[in-house]
Amino acid sequence: MILPSDENFPIEIDQGFRQFCTYNDKDYAVRENAREEVLEFGTCYVVLRETDLVELVKKIRQTPYLLGREIGIISFNETPLKELLGMTVITTDFQQMGRTAAQLLLEGKSEKVRNPFYMIRRGSI
């Protein structure tokens, strides 16, 4: 997973990733960025930041590896560009988040609410 420490990502992302890999007996590593990453056949990269996604795609294009077959990428948060590029994403339900925020505002409440996450599987894995 490419998880930059200089941004404000929740610690639960790192914890959940490590738990998933351990539970499923998968080798894993957490890297600061994709710049220094040496691509390995059979690896699936989980990428949170757009700049790291671009860096990985550029690196893959410079190799004989096929994205989605020999190297995988799972990106974080859905965007129209990721849909167009065929990127698999783990994303939150932004519409539900907006509805929940509006409801809390209208009711004058301030509370933590879990928002659902799901995976949209496309050609990058």
XYZ file of C-alpha atoms in Angstrom:
125
model
C 0.000 0.000 0.000
C 1.197 3.499 -0.769
C 0.274 5.517 2.316
C 1.877 8.953 2.621
C 2.491 10.127 6.166
C 2.388 13.811 5.205
C -1.374 13.754 4.611
C -4.195 13.363 7.073
C -5.367 9.819 6.287
C -7.131 7.996 9.130
C -4.928 5.491 10.959
C -7.691 2.919 10.512
C -6.781 2.622 6.822
C -3.324 1.334 7.728
C -4.669 -0.864 10.526
C -7.397 -2.363 8.345
C -4.978 -3.032 5.485
C -2.535 -4.834 7.779
C -5.328 -6.858 9.429
C -6.728 -7.890 6.038
C -3.330 -9.028 4.770
C -2.505 -10.899 7.969
C -5.916 -12.602 8.126
C -5.678 -13.638 4.448
C -2.008 -14.680 4.726
C -0.858 -12.100 2.145
C 2.593 -10.563 2.044
C 2.414 -6.786 2.283
C 4.409 -3.616 2.612
C 3.435 -0.033 3.332
C 5.369 2.596 1.410
C 5.516 6.375 1.689
C 5.170 7.030 -2.068
C 5.375 5.326 -5.460
C 8.450 7.185 -6.743
C 11.004 4.688 -5.467
C 8.806 1.633 -5.891
C 10.301 -1.199 -7.955
C 7.423 -3.011 -9.611
C 7.077 -6.720 -8.952
C 5.133 -9.249 -11.001
C 2.006 -10.428 -9.193
C 1.769 -7.426 -6.888
C -1.398 -5.446 -6.302
C -0.852 -1.864 -5.153
C -3.393 -0.029 -3.017
C -3.034 3.683 -3.705
C -4.597 6.530 -1.752
C -3.174 9.601 -3.480
C -3.727 10.545 -7.135
C -0.069 11.442 -7.714
C 0.987 7.952 -6.645
C -1.643 6.428 -8.934
C -0.239 8.385 -11.885
C 3.314 7.395 -10.941
C 2.441 3.702 -10.806
C 0.541 3.733 -14.108
C 3.493 5.471 -15.793
C 5.910 2.897 -14.363
C 3.720 -0.006 -15.470
C 3.574 1.401 -18.995
C 7.392 1.312 -19.099
C 7.416 -2.432 -18.369
C 6.137 -5.484 -20.219
C 3.633 -6.084 -17.370
C -0.083 -5.929 -18.131
C -2.161 -3.851 -15.725
C -4.948 -5.959 -14.306
C -3.251 -9.248 -15.154
C 0.357 -9.186 -14.006
C 0.257 -6.064 -11.817
C -2.823 -4.720 -10.066
C -3.910 -1.364 -8.733
C -6.726 -0.570 -6.336
C -7.287 3.145 -5.920
C -9.031 4.989 -3.143
C -12.242 6.975 -3.752
C -14.220 6.929 -6.965
C -13.818 9.684 -9.554
C -15.062 9.941 -13.148
C -11.441 9.699 -14.360
C -10.850 6.439 -12.492
C -14.042 5.062 -13.992
C -12.869 6.099 -17.457
C -9.422 4.519 -16.893
C -10.944 1.283 -15.623
C -9.421 1.548 -12.144
C -10.757 -0.660 -9.374
C -11.607 1.537 -6.399
C -12.483 1.278 -2.744
C -14.811 4.167 -2.121
C -17.213 5.582 0.359
C -20.810 6.363 -0.505
C -20.536 10.119 -1.010
C -24.275 10.560 -1.571
C -25.045 8.872 1.746
C -22.383 11.015 3.430
C -24.088 14.150 2.112
C -27.534 12.979 3.243
C -26.213 12.141 6.699
C -24.412 15.491 7.021
C -27.556 17.376 5.950
C -29.693 15.422 8.401
C -27.298 16.114 11.279
C -27.223 19.824 10.406
C -31.003 20.046 10.211
C -31.360 18.272 13.554
C -28.584 20.326 15.167
C -26.657 17.186 16.101
C -22.931 16.585 16.205
C -21.929 12.940 16.237
C -19.634 10.397 14.584
C -21.403 8.324 11.965
C -19.976 5.390 10.038
C -20.391 5.788 6.309
C -20.484 2.670 4.111
C -17.513 1.716 1.934
C -17.572 -0.637 -1.012
C -15.414 -1.849 -3.867
C -16.047 -1.146 -7.533
C -14.214 -3.850 -9.435
C -12.801 -2.888 -12.806
C -9.955 -3.936 -15.087
C -7.015 -2.858 -12.923
C -7.005 -6.048 -10.812
